[in-house]
């Protein structure tokens, strides 16, 4: 049901874990299934210097979480805010239609973590 790239990110997820003293934290739940994703960010000079995720969810949720961490690492905060759930699913070579909702967590958790950082800094 999943393509090779999705399987690779599922079995060998990148950037798993939680950063110590993160600059931003984002946690989102998927209203469709109740699964949860948490992102921690280290931000330096307006760029995402480091990022880690923890996801309690299905294989597609873990694969999309892993993929989005690779996509946004090194980007400016403005660039990372532009990444959409759809782009994450596309970067994985697509997801089965019934699993597309699982990709909703990935970009949203990153955006939530950036917003958290901006709020803490008084930028929002
Ligand atoms: Fe919950 Fe996929 S079934 S994120």
PDB file of C-alpha atoms and ligand atoms in Angstrom:
ATOM      1  CA  UNK A   1       0.000   0.000   0.000  1.00  0.00           C
ATOM      2  CA  UNK A   2       2.928   2.382   0.699  1.00  0.00           C
ATOM      3  CA  UNK A   3       5.696   3.197  -1.767  1.00  0.00           C
ATOM      4  CA  UNK A   4       9.399   2.532  -1.012  1.00  0.00           C
ATOM      5  CA  UNK A   5      10.154   6.091   0.086  1.00  0.00           C
ATOM      6  CA  UNK A   6       7.318   6.072   2.624  1.00  0.00           C
ATOM      7  CA  UNK A   7       8.471   2.687   3.906  1.00  0.00           C
ATOM      8  CA  UNK A   8      12.048   3.962   4.230  1.00  0.00           C
ATOM      9  CA  UNK A   9      10.974   6.958   6.344  1.00  0.00           C
ATOM     10  CA  UNK A  10       8.693   4.707   8.392  1.00  0.00           C
ATOM     11  CA  UNK A  11      11.365   2.112   9.179  1.00  0.00           C
ATOM     12  CA  UNK A  12      14.278   4.599   9.405  1.00  0.00           C
ATOM     13  CA  UNK A  13      12.693   7.831  10.587  1.00  0.00           C
ATOM     14  CA  UNK A  14      15.012  10.871  10.590  1.00  0.00           C
ATOM     15  CA  UNK A  15      15.304  13.321  13.478  1.00  0.00           C
ATOM     16  CA  UNK A  16      13.348  11.331  16.058  1.00  0.00           C
ATOM     17  CA  UNK A  17      13.295  12.559  19.628  1.00  0.00           C
ATOM     18  CA  UNK A  18      13.045  15.790  21.517  1.00  0.00           C
ATOM     19  CA  UNK A  19      15.515  18.704  21.669  1.00  0.00           C
ATOM     20  CA  UNK A  20      16.592  19.911  25.088  1.00  0.00           C
ATOM     21  CA  UNK A  21      15.498  23.470  25.863  1.00  0.00           C
ATOM     22  CA  UNK A  22      13.882  23.969  22.450  1.00  0.00           C
ATOM     23  CA  UNK A  23      13.204  27.455  21.089  1.00  0.00           C
ATOM     24  CA  UNK A  24       9.795  26.374  19.820  1.00  0.00           C
ATOM     25  CA  UNK A  25       7.402  23.504  20.528  1.00  0.00           C
ATOM     26  CA  UNK A  26       4.434  22.490  18.424  1.00  0.00           C
ATOM     27  CA  UNK A  27       1.979  19.725  19.158  1.00  0.00           C
ATOM     28  CA  UNK A  28      -1.026  18.883  17.043  1.00  0.00           C
ATOM     29  CA  UNK A  29      -3.631  16.161  17.150  1.00  0.00           C
ATOM     30  CA  UNK A  30      -5.307  14.667  14.117  1.00  0.00           C
ATOM     31  CA  UNK A  31      -9.057  15.141  14.489  1.00  0.00           C
ATOM     32  CA  UNK A  32      -9.713  12.203  12.166  1.00  0.00           C
ATOM     33  CA  UNK A  33      -7.943   9.525  14.210  1.00  0.00           C
ATOM     34  CA  UNK A  34      -6.673  11.147  17.433  1.00  0.00           C
ATOM     35  CA  UNK A  35      -3.001  10.609  16.620  1.00  0.00           C
ATOM     36  CA  UNK A  36      -0.535  13.196  17.922  1.00  0.00           C
ATOM     37  CA  UNK A  37       2.698  14.747  16.653  1.00  0.00           C
ATOM     38  CA  UNK A  38       5.128  16.886  18.633  1.00  0.00           C
ATOM     39  CA  UNK A  39       7.912  18.998  17.104  1.00  0.00           C
ATOM     40  CA  UNK A  40      10.778  20.724  18.901  1.00  0.00           C
ATOM     41  CA  UNK A  41      12.874  23.370  17.144  1.00  0.00           C
ATOM     42  CA  UNK A  42      16.245  25.003  17.617  1.00  0.00           C
ATOM     43  CA  UNK A  43      16.279  28.370  15.847  1.00  0.00           C
ATOM     44  CA  UNK A  44      19.347  30.403  15.059  1.00  0.00           C
ATOM     45  CA  UNK A  45      19.443  33.618  13.089  1.00  0.00           C
ATOM     46  CA  UNK A  46      15.864  33.098  11.848  1.00  0.00           C
ATOM     47  CA  UNK A  47      16.681  29.612  10.524  1.00  0.00           C
ATOM     48  CA  UNK A  48      15.700  26.154  11.700  1.00  0.00           C
ATOM     49  CA  UNK A  49      19.035  24.873  12.887  1.00  0.00           C
ATOM     50  CA  UNK A  50      17.741  21.619  14.353  1.00  0.00           C
ATOM     51  CA  UNK A  51      14.423  19.822  14.589  1.00  0.00           C
ATOM     52  CA  UNK A  52      13.144  16.635  16.189  1.00  0.00           C
ATOM     53  CA  UNK A  53       9.779  14.924  16.251  1.00  0.00           C
ATOM     54  CA  UNK A  54       7.798  12.435  18.241  1.00  0.00           C
ATOM     55  CA  UNK A  55       4.704  10.993  16.658  1.00  0.00           C
ATOM     56  CA  UNK A  56       2.115   8.695  18.144  1.00  0.00           C
ATOM     57  CA  UNK A  57       0.450   7.615  14.970  1.00  0.00           C
ATOM     58  CA  UNK A  58       0.329   5.316  12.001  1.00  0.00           C
ATOM     59  CA  UNK A  59       3.092   4.568   9.518  1.00  0.00           C
ATOM     60  CA  UNK A  60       2.052   7.387   7.208  1.00  0.00           C
ATOM     61  CA  UNK A  61       2.101   9.863  10.096  1.00  0.00           C
ATOM     62  CA  UNK A  62       5.606   8.787  11.093  1.00  0.00           C
ATOM     63  CA  UNK A  63       6.850   8.913   7.490  1.00  0.00           C
ATOM     64  CA  UNK A  64       5.406  12.390   6.901  1.00  0.00           C
ATOM     65  CA  UNK A  65       6.841  13.621  10.221  1.00  0.00           C
ATOM     66  CA  UNK A  66      10.275  12.327   9.273  1.00  0.00           C
ATOM     67  CA  UNK A  67       9.999  13.832   5.789  1.00  0.00           C
ATOM     68  CA  UNK A  68       8.986  17.292   6.994  1.00  0.00           C
ATOM     69  CA  UNK A  69      11.929  17.470   9.410  1.00  0.00           C
ATOM     70  CA  UNK A  70      14.297  16.883   6.478  1.00  0.00           C
ATOM     71  CA  UNK A  71      12.465  19.408   4.312  1.00  0.00           C
ATOM     72  CA  UNK A  72      12.547  22.309   6.769  1.00  0.00           C
ATOM     73  CA  UNK A  73      15.958  21.880   8.381  1.00  0.00           C
ATOM     74  CA  UNK A  74      18.084  24.871   7.342  1.00  0.00           C
ATOM     75  CA  UNK A  75      15.137  26.891   6.028  1.00  0.00           C
ATOM     76  CA  UNK A  76      14.228  30.368   7.249  1.00  0.00           C
ATOM     77  CA  UNK A  77      11.093  30.549   9.377  1.00  0.00           C
ATOM     78  CA  UNK A  78       9.241  32.266   6.520  1.00  0.00           C
ATOM     79  CA  UNK A  79      10.212  29.481   4.102  1.00  0.00           C
ATOM     80  CA  UNK A  80       9.204  26.772   6.573  1.00  0.00           C
ATOM     81  CA  UNK A  81       5.797  28.422   7.065  1.00  0.00           C
ATOM     82  CA  UNK A  82       5.206  28.019   3.316  1.00  0.00           C
ATOM     83  CA  UNK A  83       5.611  24.214   3.365  1.00  0.00           C
ATOM     84  CA  UNK A  84       2.204  22.603   3.013  1.00  0.00           C
ATOM     85  CA  UNK A  85       0.905  19.174   3.999  1.00  0.00           C
ATOM     86  CA  UNK A  86       0.432  18.488   0.305  1.00  0.00           C
ATOM     87  CA  UNK A  87       4.091  19.200  -0.467  1.00  0.00           C
ATOM     88  CA  UNK A  88       5.167  16.819   2.287  1.00  0.00           C
ATOM     89  CA  UNK A  89       2.993  14.042   0.844  1.00  0.00           C
ATOM     90  CA  UNK A  90       4.342  14.816  -2.643  1.00  0.00           C
ATOM     91  CA  UNK A  91       7.950  14.723  -1.407  1.00  0.00           C
ATOM     92  CA  UNK A  92       7.229  11.193  -0.224  1.00  0.00           C
ATOM     93  CA  UNK A  93       6.034  10.257  -3.688  1.00  0.00           C
ATOM     94  CA  UNK A  94       2.399  10.330  -2.627  1.00  0.00           C
ATOM     95  CA  UNK A  95       0.252   8.544  -0.065  1.00  0.00           C
ATOM     96  CA  UNK A  96      -2.732   6.252  -0.538  1.00  0.00           C
ATOM     97  CA  UNK A  97      -5.887   8.406  -0.680  1.00  0.00           C
ATOM     98  CA  UNK A  98      -7.292   7.022   2.553  1.00  0.00           C
ATOM     99  CA  UNK A  99      -4.038   7.965   4.306  1.00  0.00           C
ATOM    100  CA  UNK A 100      -3.798  11.554   3.043  1.00  0.00           C
ATOM    101  CA  UNK A 101      -5.305  12.891   6.274  1.00  0.00           C
ATOM    102  CA  UNK A 102      -2.252  11.463   8.070  1.00  0.00           C
ATOM    103  CA  UNK A 103      -0.019  14.029   6.352  1.00  0.00           C
ATOM    104  CA  UNK A 104      -1.999  16.867   7.982  1.00  0.00           C
ATOM    105  CA  UNK A 105       0.008  16.608  11.171  1.00  0.00           C
ATOM    106  CA  UNK A 106       3.447  17.162   9.719  1.00  0.00           C
ATOM    107  CA  UNK A 107       3.420  20.696   8.336  1.00  0.00           C
ATOM    108  CA  UNK A 108       0.920  21.888  10.950  1.00  0.00           C
ATOM    109  CA  UNK A 109       3.123  20.795  13.847  1.00  0.00           C
ATOM    110  CA  UNK A 110       6.092  22.639  12.317  1.00  0.00           C
ATOM    111  CA  UNK A 111       3.975  25.767  11.823  1.00  0.00           C
ATOM    112  CA  UNK A 112       2.708  25.506  15.421  1.00  0.00           C
ATOM    113  CA  UNK A 113       6.293  25.270  16.714  1.00  0.00           C
ATOM    114  CA  UNK A 114       7.306  28.364  14.719  1.00  0.00           C
ATOM    115  CA  UNK A 115       4.300  30.265  16.068  1.00  0.00           C
ATOM    116  CA  UNK A 116       5.238  29.180  19.597  1.00  0.00           C
ATOM    117  CA  UNK A 117       8.760  30.534  19.052  1.00  0.00           C
ATOM    118  CA  UNK A 118       7.454  33.835  17.678  1.00  0.00           C
ATOM    119  CA  UNK A 119       5.041  34.250  20.555  1.00  0.00           C
ATOM    120  CA  UNK A 120       7.744  33.577  23.136  1.00  0.00           C
ATOM    121  CA  UNK A 121       9.958  36.161  21.427  1.00  0.00           C
ATOM    122  CA  UNK A 122       7.110  38.643  21.241  1.00  0.00           C
ATOM    123  CA  UNK A 123       7.283  38.641  17.425  1.00  0.00           C
ATOM    124  CA  UNK A 124       3.635  37.701  16.841  1.00  0.00           C
TER     125      UNK A 124
HETATM  126 FE1  LIG B   1      -3.808   8.658  12.433  1.00  0.00          FE
HETATM  127 FE2  LIG B   1      -2.629   8.102  10.193  1.00  0.00          FE
HETATM  128  S1  LIG B   1      -4.244   7.012  11.105  1.00  0.00           S
HETATM  129  S2  LIG B   1      -2.294   9.811  11.471  1.00  0.00           S
END
